Amino acid sequence: MMAHLILRVTIKLLFAPIIIFALYVQFHGDYGPGGGFQAGVIFAAAFVLHALGFGIDETKKVLPPKVLPWLMVIGVLFYAGTGVATLLLGENFLDYDILQPDSHHHAGQHIGIILVELGVGIAVASTMLTIFYHFAGREPEIRDEDW
Amino acid sequence: MAIPGLEQLPVLPVVIPLVAAPLTLLMKPGRAPWAWATLVSWVTFVTTLLLLEGVWVNGPIEYAMGGWGAPDGMTAPLGITYYIDLANALVLTLVAGIASVVFPYAYYSVESEIDHRQTPAFYTALLICFTGLLGVTITGDAFNVFVFLEISSLSTYALVAMGARNDRRALTASFNYLVMGTIGATFFVIGIGLLYQATGTLNMLDLHQQLMGQSNRMVEAGFAFIITGIGLKLAMVPLHLWLPNAYCYAPSAISAFLAATATKVQVYIILRFMFTVFGFEFAFLDVALNAFIILGIAGMFYASFVAVFRDNVKQMLAYSSIAQIGYMLLGISFGTVDGVAASLIHVFNHALMKAALFMGVGCVVLRIGYSNFSAFNGLAKRMPWTAWGLIISGLSLVGVPLTVGFISKWKLMEAAFQTQTIIPPLLIVLLIGASSLLAAIYIGRLAYAMLLQPVPEDAEPVKEAPHLMRITMWIMVLANIWFFFQTDVTVGVATRAAQALLDTGLGYGGAY
Amino acid sequence: MDIIEFIVGRYNYWIFITLMMMGLYIVISRGNLVKTIVGLNLFQTSVFIFYISIGKIVGGTAPIIVGNYKADDSYGDGHGDGYGADATVTDHGNSGASENLHDTDGLDLPSNSLSADVPAGGEVSAASGSLHQMPETAADMASGTDAAYASVADAAAQGAEVIYTNPLPHVLILTAIVVGVATTAVGLALAVRIREAYGTIEEDELEAEDHFAEFGVPLHPEQGQGRGQGSQTQGGAA
Amino acid sequence: MEDFQTPLQPIILLDLAILSLLIATAFAMMRVRRLFAVVMLSGIFSFLAALFFVSLDAVDVAFTEAAVGAGISTVLMLTGMLLTARREKPAVPGHKNIAMVICLVTGAALFYATIDMPAFGDPNAPANIHIGQEFVERTPQDIEIPNIVTAVLASYRGFDTLGEVLVVFAAGVGVMLLLGAGSLRGGRKVKDDRPGDDETEHDGREF
């Protein structure tokens, strides 16, 4: 297990900055390049990196696979729910203006965009991880040694 | 709007299944996801009916997503708009109606063909597919069509592959479908890109306005790519190779649902692009219409001919679907209100027949375990309800009077006589008749096996299919008869829908 | 039309087409399933490059508004004025624009002078294509139409105004990229299942096995049938 | 209308360099049979495409392509490859000819379209003066965020983005169905017994 020492130390060092970068990309999407998709993918990449260094089983302890379907659903419903909320408030689907109607400066639009981007981020991160878990967790038909 | 206070009605047919689909994933395996999916399909069906009524009474409805409609002085809306006229209201109602019958039907079939633990994900995928089909139909934005097309396609690939529990060929079928479908979708995107480059807009009605009178090479190539792309997804004849196996090896409920809805939605997209977007004096349109005549007739004959020799009833029906797509293309190719109306009528009627037929085969697969012809020997004695349902809907497929199939073919022949195409109308009518004869042969083969062949000696006694499956199947069978007598419903709506399609297309009734 | 001009304006597109066809070739020549998926990816990515190039504007910059952008009152007002002045330059006298824009927000924005004229603005070729937003502060812009006119003209002369590249293709392609990765994931999952079921992911071997399962006679691989021919022989053989 | 011409600037050299690298990578992907190399080349292709997106001013797209195309896609393809095969066998010549014909026809159709296309980078191209332009002008007033792409993505065309999230979700559900709990290893051959019947929790109920 010492063979992967440098790799593992590097991954440990990188893990937190990657997550913080993902959060930055998530919430800075209004001002610079980036947004929910990119953030979600970067977030998933952090865990993929962890799995590569420590093995998929360790990663599954950090982020149990059972949580992921919930997060996927929450992500989609965050987005769709924002739309439904605007419907219930009496405006068209995804018309964010109604979320803060008195504001002169489109606070409604800002709230709406932040909410939906958050939904995108959660959904993409958890879905990408789900897909990765399923691939990485599948027993290969032919063991590595047999190739 | 039909009912005051329902200004948001146009968005509901898509939003309801869209919100419901993710929730299904979290349910316990078994009854709950199925019941939920069924409930959702019924609620959606009601909203589409209201929408159809609203459009029938008040004319086309537009709905701007996010409130981003067309600002003053602009011909195009800023965001995505829904544009609902009779044509897509009809297809929407059809898709939701089929779903509301096939989803309840699915329960026993899915329990036997899918692993119990996978039912929540299965019904989630089914609802996502349903959402995608509705989203494609209802939207008025060309790029939005692509997004929802891919929503329905991706879930379809997974659903088709679920047939691997019965036959591993479902996997290769699904993979071929994925490759061909993705190429089709990418062609479609290229086409939209070329049109966008020529016009700067993505809204269908605005595309029409901007394109009118333009006939440069970009537009021509864009048109060709869109038609080829959708042709791939539609399984138009030289591009049909993914369809037979995909429908054959998919789980029974999925075959029934897809055969009755997916290709119908693609026919609608073709209609929408040909007549709403490109509906003006456009040289390529005539080329395409002529090509459709050839491809339509080629499909009618080639696929019917192949169907006669299939040993697997599901595969036979899948080939028959390709042949029926030929009839729809033929109707479109006339380029007249009657022709398009005939095509829409056949879209509607064929959905009813194929749903009933695939549901019947699903009952047989549930009880006997496979769908080769040998499973059908003596079926009229073993499972009389299923057998007679199959026979009646088969007669409808042939086009026998007292069934909707007759209406389809009658209208198609009527339309043929009123148009001038490269093929003389009399010949077209004869060809339709000859192709129906081929249908009579393969349906006759099925009926012969069920009625006259003896029950195999070593066959274990089987029970009739569960009540739920029988009832839902017979709803479809009876619909095949009922809509023969209620022609004013289908023919009336379809004729006005065709009128609307050609009118917006030919530049009179632009919405802006 | 000058042939050099013609080529310089289009060589990009031709290269994208070449890339697309390379991807499509990998897909249709159908060897290995994983490679097919890689080919699909290549095909789609090339289409994305083509799309993005549609929205490119020479001399443009990324569509992120520069300048001291703050979402506060002074900025909002300043922007309206600034734009109004700008419209005056481009459209030769829609001076009402600044008043109209001043207090409007959201959906009610009456865009009579702005949007209607933009497509027609081809006459002022350099200025019409895009928004020229001045990186000046609000105070400068608010100082009067004449001053703004002067500064806009000045800035235009120096090439200091900001042209933004068309954002719409970017948005479409962001969507399409995600659709692409979704397709890749499902396709690979299918390939994994096929490997487990058949022991191979080579298309011709799979086809041979399926053919054998269906008809009980082996498909001769040396005939090298394509998809179209393969199916027709199936029909005839039955 | 046709008075715009793409300027011959030194930047073209940079573009050409990236484009020729793209072509070279794609060509290598066609030829190479070791799947590991093909997947890596696909990652390289995505990175180069991202680089080219930057030169086309599409920073958001470049970011996404680098993260999704070069990152997650490559990881997925590697894991997929590990579960399937390491090498590709030589293709059947017949397929090659068919593929070549289809590609030539498609390519010719696209080439045909380019003849009437507006020159590359034309600010007066129809694509750049209609709706796209409108977004640039309206975002500051309508939405008030600097990143126009985010504004269009999340608000003007927010419904597309919702669809896109649903596509991702559908892919997740699809992979769950194909590889998740309860999925078979492979599938059933025609003559096999039906797999999994003994292990499922059918609770022996007769319908």
mmCIF file with all atom_site columns, N, CA and C in Angstrom, chain A residues 30-34 37-38 41 91 95 97 101-106 109-110 124 128 131 135 138-142 147, chain C residues 64 69 71-73 76-77 102-107 174 178 181-182 184-186 188-189 192-193 195-197 199:
data_model
loop_
_atom_site.group_PDB
_atom_site.id
_atom_site.type_symbol
_atom_site.label_atom_id
_atom_site.label_alt_id
_atom_site.label_comp_id
_atom_site.label_asym_id
_atom_site.label_entity_id
_atom_site.label_seq_id
_atom_site.pdbx_PDB_ins_code
_atom_site.Cartn_x
_atom_site.Cartn_y
_atom_site.Cartn_z
_atom_site.occupancy
_atom_site.B_iso_or_equiv
_atom_site.pdbx_formal_charge
_atom_site.auth_seq_id
_atom_site.auth_comp_id
_atom_site.auth_asym_id
_atom_site.auth_atom_id
_atom_site.pdbx_PDB_model_num
ATOM 1   N N  . ASP A 1 30  ? -22.569 33.828  -11.913 1.00 0.00 ? 30  ASP A N  1
ATOM 2   C CA . ASP A 1 30  ? -23.212 35.032  -12.412 1.00 0.00 ? 30  ASP A CA 1
ATOM 3   C C  . ASP A 1 30  ? -22.181 36.025  -12.936 1.00 0.00 ? 30  ASP A C  1
ATOM 4   N N  . TYR A 1 31  ? -20.983 35.950  -12.388 1.00 0.00 ? 31  TYR A N  1
ATOM 5   C CA . TYR A 1 31  ? -20.003 36.998  -12.673 1.00 0.00 ? 31  TYR A CA 1
ATOM 6   C C  . TYR A 1 31  ? -18.919 36.548  -13.624 1.00 0.00 ? 31  TYR A C  1
ATOM 7   N N  . GLY A 1 32  ? -18.592 35.304  -13.601 1.00 0.00 ? 32  GLY A N  1
ATOM 8   C CA . GLY A 1 32  ? -17.541 34.823  -14.486 1.00 0.00 ? 32  GLY A CA 1
ATOM 9   C C  . GLY A 1 32  ? -17.981 33.539  -15.128 1.00 0.00 ? 32  GLY A C  1
ATOM 10  N N  . PRO A 1 33  ? -17.100 32.933  -15.897 1.00 0.00 ? 33  PRO A N  1
ATOM 11  C CA . PRO A 1 33  ? -17.467 31.663  -16.496 1.00 0.00 ? 33  PRO A CA 1
ATOM 12  C C  . PRO A 1 33  ? -17.743 30.613  -15.435 1.00 0.00 ? 33  PRO A C  1
ATOM 13  N N  . GLY A 1 34  ? -18.646 29.754  -15.716 1.00 0.00 ? 34  GLY A N  1
ATOM 14  C CA . GLY A 1 34  ? -18.941 28.691  -14.757 1.00 0.00 ? 34  GLY A CA 1
ATOM 15  C C  . GLY A 1 34  ? -20.395 28.728  -14.368 1.00 0.00 ? 34  GLY A C  1
ATOM 16  N N  . PHE A 1 37  ? -23.339 23.352  -13.872 1.00 0.00 ? 37  PHE A N  1
ATOM 17  C CA . PHE A 1 37  ? -22.805 22.156  -14.523 1.00 0.00 ? 37  PHE A CA 1
ATOM 18  C C  . PHE A 1 37  ? -21.345 21.954  -14.221 1.00 0.00 ? 37  PHE A C  1
ATOM 19  N N  . GLN A 1 38  ? -20.595 23.032  -14.449 1.00 0.00 ? 38  GLN A N  1
ATOM 20  C CA . GLN A 1 38  ? -19.162 22.919  -14.254 1.00 0.00 ? 38  GLN A CA 1
ATOM 21  C C  . GLN A 1 38  ? -18.877 22.591  -12.797 1.00 0.00 ? 38  GLN A C  1
ATOM 22  N N  . VAL A 1 41  ? -19.650 18.989  -11.993 1.00 0.00 ? 41  VAL A N  1
ATOM 23  C CA . VAL A 1 41  ? -18.660 18.061  -12.538 1.00 0.00 ? 41  VAL A CA 1
ATOM 24  C C  . VAL A 1 41  ? -17.372 18.127  -11.733 1.00 0.00 ? 41  VAL A C  1
ATOM 25  N N  . GLU A 1 91  ? -47.430 33.238  -12.017 1.00 0.00 ? 91  GLU A N  1
ATOM 26  C CA . GLU A 1 91  ? -46.750 33.681  -13.238 1.00 0.00 ? 91  GLU A CA 1
ATOM 27  C C  . GLU A 1 91  ? -46.407 32.482  -14.101 1.00 0.00 ? 91  GLU A C  1
ATOM 28  N N  . ASP A 1 95  ? -40.702 32.013  -14.480 1.00 0.00 ? 95  ASP A N  1
ATOM 29  C CA . ASP A 1 95  ? -40.624 33.468  -14.513 1.00 0.00 ? 95  ASP A CA 1
ATOM 30  C C  . ASP A 1 95  ? -40.181 33.942  -13.127 1.00 0.00 ? 95  ASP A C  1
ATOM 31  N N  . ASP A 1 97  ? -39.202 36.646  -11.917 1.00 0.00 ? 97  ASP A N  1
ATOM 32  C CA . ASP A 1 97  ? -39.516 37.976  -11.409 1.00 0.00 ? 97  ASP A CA 1
ATOM 33  C C  . ASP A 1 97  ? -40.498 37.935  -10.250 1.00 0.00 ? 97  ASP A C  1
ATOM 34  N N  . PRO A 1 101 ? -41.323 40.283  -6.244  1.00 0.00 ? 101 PRO A N  1
ATOM 35  C CA . PRO A 1 101 ? -41.991 41.136  -7.230  1.00 0.00 ? 101 PRO A CA 1
ATOM 36  C C  . PRO A 1 101 ? -41.782 42.631  -7.021  1.00 0.00 ? 101 PRO A C  1
ATOM 37  N N  . ASP A 1 102 ? -41.541 43.065  -5.785  1.00 0.00 ? 102 ASP A N  1
ATOM 38  C CA . ASP A 1 102 ? -41.481 44.508  -5.568  1.00 0.00 ? 102 ASP A CA 1
ATOM 39  C C  . ASP A 1 102 ? -40.144 45.111  -5.953  1.00 0.00 ? 102 ASP A C  1
ATOM 40  N N  . SER A 1 103 ? -39.203 44.247  -6.163  1.00 0.00 ? 103 SER A N  1
ATOM 41  C CA . SER A 1 103 ? -37.853 44.764  -6.348  1.00 0.00 ? 103 SER A CA 1
ATOM 42  C C  . SER A 1 103 ? -37.719 45.470  -7.675  1.00 0.00 ? 103 SER A C  1
ATOM 43  N N  . HIS A 1 104 ? -37.023 46.566  -7.626  1.00 0.00 ? 104 HIS A N  1
ATOM 44  C CA . HIS A 1 104 ? -36.749 47.292  -8.854  1.00 0.00 ? 104 HIS A CA 1
ATOM 45  C C  . HIS A 1 104 ? -35.589 46.656  -9.595  1.00 0.00 ? 104 HIS A C  1
ATOM 46  N N  . HIS A 1 105 ? -34.775 45.962  -8.849  1.00 0.00 ? 105 HIS A N  1
ATOM 47  C CA . HIS A 1 105 ? -33.536 45.518  -9.474  1.00 0.00 ? 105 HIS A CA 1
ATOM 48  C C  . HIS A 1 105 ? -33.425 44.025  -9.653  1.00 0.00 ? 105 HIS A C  1
ATOM 49  N N  . HIS A 1 106 ? -34.519 43.410  -10.001 1.00 0.00 ? 106 HIS A N  1
ATOM 50  C CA . HIS A 1 106 ? -34.472 42.036  -10.467 1.00 0.00 ? 106 HIS A CA 1
ATOM 51  C C  . HIS A 1 106 ? -33.894 41.092  -9.451  1.00 0.00 ? 106 HIS A C  1
ATOM 52  N N  . GLN A 1 109 ? -34.972 37.694  -10.348 1.00 0.00 ? 109 GLN A N  1
ATOM 53  C CA . GLN A 1 109 ? -34.145 36.986  -11.319 1.00 0.00 ? 109 GLN A CA 1
ATOM 54  C C  . GLN A 1 109 ? -32.907 36.399  -10.645 1.00 0.00 ? 109 GLN A C  1
ATOM 55  N N  . HIS A 1 110 ? -32.301 37.207  -9.755  1.00 0.00 ? 110 HIS A N  1
ATOM 56  C CA . HIS A 1 110 ? -31.084 36.718  -9.100  1.00 0.00 ? 110 HIS A CA 1
ATOM 57  C C  . HIS A 1 110 ? -31.381 35.502  -8.243  1.00 0.00 ? 110 HIS A C  1
ATOM 58  N N  . VAL A 1 124 ? -26.176 17.417  -11.131 1.00 0.00 ? 124 VAL A N  1
ATOM 59  C CA . VAL A 1 124 ? -25.074 16.949  -11.970 1.00 0.00 ? 124 VAL A CA 1
ATOM 60  C C  . VAL A 1 124 ? -24.032 16.227  -11.130 1.00 0.00 ? 124 VAL A C  1
ATOM 61  N N  . MET A 1 128 ? -23.350 12.300  -11.807 1.00 0.00 ? 128 MET A N  1
ATOM 62  C CA . MET A 1 128 ? -22.045 11.873  -12.311 1.00 0.00 ? 128 MET A CA 1
ATOM 63  C C  . MET A 1 128 ? -21.416 10.864  -11.347 1.00 0.00 ? 128 MET A C  1
ATOM 64  N N  . ILE A 1 131 ? -23.149 7.515   -11.677 1.00 0.00 ? 131 ILE A N  1
ATOM 65  C CA . ILE A 1 131 ? -22.694 6.794   -12.855 1.00 0.00 ? 131 ILE A CA 1
ATOM 66  C C  . ILE A 1 131 ? -21.305 6.217   -12.598 1.00 0.00 ? 131 ILE A C  1
ATOM 67  N N  . PHE A 1 135 ? -20.109 2.226   -12.589 1.00 0.00 ? 135 PHE A N  1
ATOM 68  C CA . PHE A 1 135 ? -19.067 1.666   -13.459 1.00 0.00 ? 135 PHE A CA 1
ATOM 69  C C  . PHE A 1 135 ? -17.943 1.081   -12.629 1.00 0.00 ? 135 PHE A C  1
ATOM 70  N N  . ARG A 1 138 ? -18.595 -2.215  -10.660 1.00 0.00 ? 138 ARG A N  1
ATOM 71  C CA . ARG A 1 138 ? -18.939 -3.436  -11.388 1.00 0.00 ? 138 ARG A CA 1
ATOM 72  C C  . ARG A 1 138 ? -17.718 -4.337  -11.449 1.00 0.00 ? 138 ARG A C  1
ATOM 73  N N  . GLU A 1 139 ? -17.910 -5.609  -11.120 1.00 0.00 ? 139 GLU A N  1
ATOM 74  C CA . GLU A 1 139 ? -16.808 -6.565  -11.219 1.00 0.00 ? 139 GLU A CA 1
ATOM 75  C C  . GLU A 1 139 ? -16.459 -6.767  -12.678 1.00 0.00 ? 139 GLU A C  1
ATOM 76  N N  . PRO A 1 140 ? -15.192 -6.580  -13.046 1.00 0.00 ? 140 PRO A N  1
ATOM 77  C CA . PRO A 1 140 ? -14.854 -6.828  -14.444 1.00 0.00 ? 140 PRO A CA 1
ATOM 78  C C  . PRO A 1 140 ? -15.022 -8.292  -14.807 1.00 0.00 ? 140 PRO A C  1
ATOM 79  N N  . GLU A 1 141 ? -15.409 -8.525  -16.046 1.00 0.00 ? 141 GLU A N  1
ATOM 80  C CA . GLU A 1 141 ? -15.603 -9.893  -16.534 1.00 0.00 ? 141 GLU A CA 1
ATOM 81  C C  . GLU A 1 141 ? -14.280 -10.638 -16.558 1.00 0.00 ? 141 GLU A C  1
ATOM 82  N N  . ILE A 1 142 ? -13.234 -9.918  -16.941 1.00 0.00 ? 142 ILE A N  1
ATOM 83  C CA . ILE A 1 142 ? -11.908 -10.527 -17.003 1.00 0.00 ? 142 ILE A CA 1
ATOM 84  C C  . ILE A 1 142 ? -11.023 -9.774  -16.019 1.00 0.00 ? 142 ILE A C  1
ATOM 85  N N  . TRP A 1 147 ? -5.442  -10.201 -18.735 1.00 0.00 ? 147 TRP A N  1
ATOM 86  C CA . TRP A 1 147 ? -5.420  -9.553  -20.050 1.00 0.00 ? 147 TRP A CA 1
ATOM 87  C C  . TRP A 1 147 ? -4.160  -9.888  -20.798 1.00 0.00 ? 147 TRP A C  1
ATOM 88  N N  . ILE C 2 64  ? -19.168 38.357  -21.240 1.00 0.00 ? 64  ILE C N  1
ATOM 89  C CA . ILE C 2 64  ? -19.286 38.682  -19.817 1.00 0.00 ? 64  ILE C CA 1
ATOM 90  C C  . ILE C 2 64  ? -19.057 40.176  -19.728 1.00 0.00 ? 64  ILE C C  1
ATOM 91  N N  . TYR C 2 69  ? -19.073 46.854  -13.153 1.00 0.00 ? 69  TYR C N  1
ATOM 92  C CA . TYR C 2 69  ? -20.443 46.406  -13.135 1.00 0.00 ? 69  TYR C CA 1
ATOM 93  C C  . TYR C 2 69  ? -20.885 46.221  -11.716 1.00 0.00 ? 69  TYR C C  1
ATOM 94  N N  . ALA C 2 71  ? -24.645 45.958  -9.510  1.00 0.00 ? 71  ALA C N  1
ATOM 95  C CA . ALA C 2 71  ? -26.096 45.968  -9.613  1.00 0.00 ? 71  ALA C CA 1
ATOM 96  C C  . ALA C 2 71  ? -26.681 46.940  -8.599  1.00 0.00 ? 71  ALA C C  1
ATOM 97  N N  . ASP C 2 72  ? -26.311 48.199  -8.696  1.00 0.00 ? 72  ASP C N  1
ATOM 98  C CA . ASP C 2 72  ? -26.934 49.159  -7.781  1.00 0.00 ? 72  ASP C CA 1
ATOM 99  C C  . ASP C 2 72  ? -27.633 50.233  -8.597  1.00 0.00 ? 72  ASP C C  1
ATOM 100 N N  . ASP C 2 73  ? -28.229 51.170  -7.903  1.00 0.00 ? 73  ASP C N  1
ATOM 101 C CA . ASP C 2 73  ? -29.072 52.141  -8.586  1.00 0.00 ? 73  ASP C CA 1
ATOM 102 C C  . ASP C 2 73  ? -28.288 52.955  -9.605  1.00 0.00 ? 73  ASP C C  1
ATOM 103 N N  . GLY C 2 76  ? -27.570 51.067  -12.726 1.00 0.00 ? 76  GLY C N  1
ATOM 104 C CA . GLY C 2 76  ? -28.730 50.794  -13.576 1.00 0.00 ? 76  GLY C CA 1
ATOM 105 C C  . GLY C 2 76  ? -29.129 52.032  -14.375 1.00 0.00 ? 76  GLY C C  1
ATOM 106 N N  . ASP C 2 77  ? -29.185 53.150  -13.701 1.00 0.00 ? 77  ASP C N  1
ATOM 107 C CA . ASP C 2 77  ? -29.559 54.368  -14.410 1.00 0.00 ? 77  ASP C CA 1
ATOM 108 C C  . ASP C 2 77  ? -28.506 54.723  -15.446 1.00 0.00 ? 77  ASP C C  1
ATOM 109 N N  . HIS C 2 102 ? -35.113 54.335  -19.286 1.00 0.00 ? 102 HIS C N  1
ATOM 110 C CA . HIS C 2 102 ? -34.661 54.775  -17.982 1.00 0.00 ? 102 HIS C CA 1
ATOM 111 C C  . HIS C 2 102 ? -35.315 54.038  -16.830 1.00 0.00 ? 102 HIS C C  1
ATOM 112 N N  . ASP C 2 103 ? -36.609 53.975  -16.861 1.00 0.00 ? 103 ASP C N  1
ATOM 113 C CA . ASP C 2 103 ? -37.286 53.453  -15.681 1.00 0.00 ? 103 ASP C CA 1
ATOM 114 C C  . ASP C 2 103 ? -37.959 52.112  -15.900 1.00 0.00 ? 103 ASP C C  1
ATOM 115 N N  . THR C 2 104 ? -37.660 51.510  -16.963 1.00 0.00 ? 104 THR C N  1
ATOM 116 C CA . THR C 2 104 ? -38.374 50.260  -17.204 1.00 0.00 ? 104 THR C CA 1
ATOM 117 C C  . THR C 2 104 ? -37.575 49.093  -16.679 1.00 0.00 ? 104 THR C C  1
ATOM 118 N N  . ASP C 2 105 ? -38.285 48.036  -16.445 1.00 0.00 ? 105 ASP C N  1
ATOM 119 C CA . ASP C 2 105 ? -37.559 46.837  -16.044 1.00 0.00 ? 105 ASP C CA 1
ATOM 120 C C  . ASP C 2 105 ? -38.293 45.612  -16.537 1.00 0.00 ? 105 ASP C C  1
ATOM 121 N N  . GLY C 2 106 ? -37.554 44.548  -16.552 1.00 0.00 ? 106 GLY C N  1
ATOM 122 C CA . GLY C 2 106 ? -38.143 43.240  -16.805 1.00 0.00 ? 106 GLY C CA 1
ATOM 123 C C  . GLY C 2 106 ? -38.914 43.166  -18.109 1.00 0.00 ? 106 GLY C C  1
ATOM 124 N N  . LEU C 2 107 ? -40.076 42.605  -17.967 1.00 0.00 ? 107 LEU C N  1
ATOM 125 C CA . LEU C 2 107 ? -40.818 42.243  -19.161 1.00 0.00 ? 107 LEU C CA 1
ATOM 126 C C  . LEU C 2 107 ? -41.441 43.430  -19.850 1.00 0.00 ? 107 LEU C C  1
ATOM 127 N N  . LEU C 2 174 ? -23.623 24.418  -24.435 1.00 0.00 ? 174 LEU C N  1
ATOM 128 C CA . LEU C 2 174 ? -23.524 23.941  -23.051 1.00 0.00 ? 174 LEU C CA 1
ATOM 129 C C  . LEU C 2 174 ? -24.534 22.825  -22.828 1.00 0.00 ? 174 LEU C C  1
ATOM 130 N N  . VAL C 2 178 ? -23.714 18.486  -22.366 1.00 0.00 ? 178 VAL C N  1
ATOM 131 C CA . VAL C 2 178 ? -24.229 17.640  -21.287 1.00 0.00 ? 178 VAL C CA 1
ATOM 132 C C  . VAL C 2 178 ? -25.034 16.482  -21.857 1.00 0.00 ? 178 VAL C C  1
ATOM 133 N N  . VAL C 2 181 ? -22.495 13.868  -22.902 1.00 0.00 ? 181 VAL C N  1
ATOM 134 C CA . VAL C 2 181 ? -21.903 13.030  -21.867 1.00 0.00 ? 181 VAL C CA 1
ATOM 135 C C  . VAL C 2 181 ? -22.944 12.049  -21.336 1.00 0.00 ? 181 VAL C C  1
ATOM 136 N N  . ALA C 2 182 ? -24.186 12.466  -21.324 1.00 0.00 ? 182 ALA C N  1
ATOM 137 C CA . ALA C 2 182 ? -25.238 11.544  -20.880 1.00 0.00 ? 182 ALA C CA 1
ATOM 138 C C  . ALA C 2 182 ? -25.329 10.357  -21.829 1.00 0.00 ? 182 ALA C C  1
ATOM 139 N N  . THR C 2 184 ? -22.949 9.243   -23.730 1.00 0.00 ? 184 THR C N  1
ATOM 140 C CA . THR C 2 184 ? -21.745 8.438   -23.533 1.00 0.00 ? 184 THR C CA 1
ATOM 141 C C  . THR C 2 184 ? -21.925 7.474   -22.365 1.00 0.00 ? 184 THR C C  1
ATOM 142 N N  . ALA C 2 185 ? -22.466 7.986   -21.268 1.00 0.00 ? 185 ALA C N  1
ATOM 143 C CA . ALA C 2 185 ? -22.614 7.144   -20.082 1.00 0.00 ? 185 ALA C CA 1
ATOM 144 C C  . ALA C 2 185 ? -23.532 5.964   -20.368 1.00 0.00 ? 185 ALA C C  1
ATOM 145 N N  . VAL C 2 186 ? -24.677 6.230   -20.975 1.00 0.00 ? 186 VAL C N  1
ATOM 146 C CA . VAL C 2 186 ? -25.619 5.140   -21.245 1.00 0.00 ? 186 VAL C CA 1
ATOM 147 C C  . VAL C 2 186 ? -25.021 4.162   -22.252 1.00 0.00 ? 186 VAL C C  1
ATOM 148 N N  . LEU C 2 188 ? -21.869 3.470   -22.798 1.00 0.00 ? 188 LEU C N  1
ATOM 149 C CA . LEU C 2 188 ? -20.841 2.639   -22.181 1.00 0.00 ? 188 LEU C CA 1
ATOM 150 C C  . LEU C 2 188 ? -21.459 1.574   -21.281 1.00 0.00 ? 188 LEU C C  1
ATOM 151 N N  . ALA C 2 189 ? -22.505 1.966   -20.555 1.00 0.00 ? 189 ALA C N  1
ATOM 152 C CA . ALA C 2 189 ? -23.158 0.978   -19.701 1.00 0.00 ? 189 ALA C CA 1
ATOM 153 C C  . ALA C 2 189 ? -23.690 -0.174  -20.551 1.00 0.00 ? 189 ALA C C  1
ATOM 154 N N  . VAL C 2 192 ? -20.841 -2.397  -21.566 1.00 0.00 ? 192 VAL C N  1
ATOM 155 C CA . VAL C 2 192 ? -20.421 -3.280  -20.477 1.00 0.00 ? 192 VAL C CA 1
ATOM 156 C C  . VAL C 2 192 ? -21.340 -4.490  -20.398 1.00 0.00 ? 192 VAL C C  1
ATOM 157 N N  . ARG C 2 193 ? -22.639 -4.235  -20.488 1.00 0.00 ? 193 ARG C N  1
ATOM 158 C CA . ARG C 2 193 ? -23.590 -5.345  -20.427 1.00 0.00 ? 193 ARG C CA 1
ATOM 159 C C  . ARG C 2 193 ? -23.409 -6.290  -21.624 1.00 0.00 ? 193 ARG C C  1
ATOM 160 N N  . ARG C 2 195 ? -20.651 -6.831  -23.256 1.00 0.00 ? 195 ARG C N  1
ATOM 161 C CA . ARG C 2 195 ? -19.433 -7.598  -23.014 1.00 0.00 ? 195 ARG C CA 1
ATOM 162 C C  . ARG C 2 195 ? -19.730 -8.784  -22.099 1.00 0.00 ? 195 ARG C C  1
ATOM 163 N N  . GLU C 2 196 ? -20.545 -8.542  -21.079 1.00 0.00 ? 196 GLU C N  1
ATOM 164 C CA . GLU C 2 196 ? -20.846 -9.623  -20.141 1.00 0.00 ? 196 GLU C CA 1
ATOM 165 C C  . GLU C 2 196 ? -21.723 -10.689 -20.776 1.00 0.00 ? 196 GLU C C  1
ATOM 166 N N  . ALA C 2 197 ? -22.607 -10.236 -21.674 1.00 0.00 ? 197 ALA C N  1
ATOM 167 C CA . ALA C 2 197 ? -23.548 -11.192 -22.255 1.00 0.00 ? 197 ALA C CA 1
ATOM 168 C C  . ALA C 2 197 ? -22.941 -11.983 -23.411 1.00 0.00 ? 197 ALA C C  1
ATOM 169 N N  . GLY C 2 199 ? -19.385 -11.706 -24.398 1.00 0.00 ? 199 GLY C N  1
ATOM 170 C CA . GLY C 2 199 ? -17.957 -11.960 -24.327 1.00 0.00 ? 199 GLY C CA 1
ATOM 171 C C  . GLY C 2 199 ? -17.149 -11.215 -25.361 1.00 0.00 ? 199 GLY C C  1
#
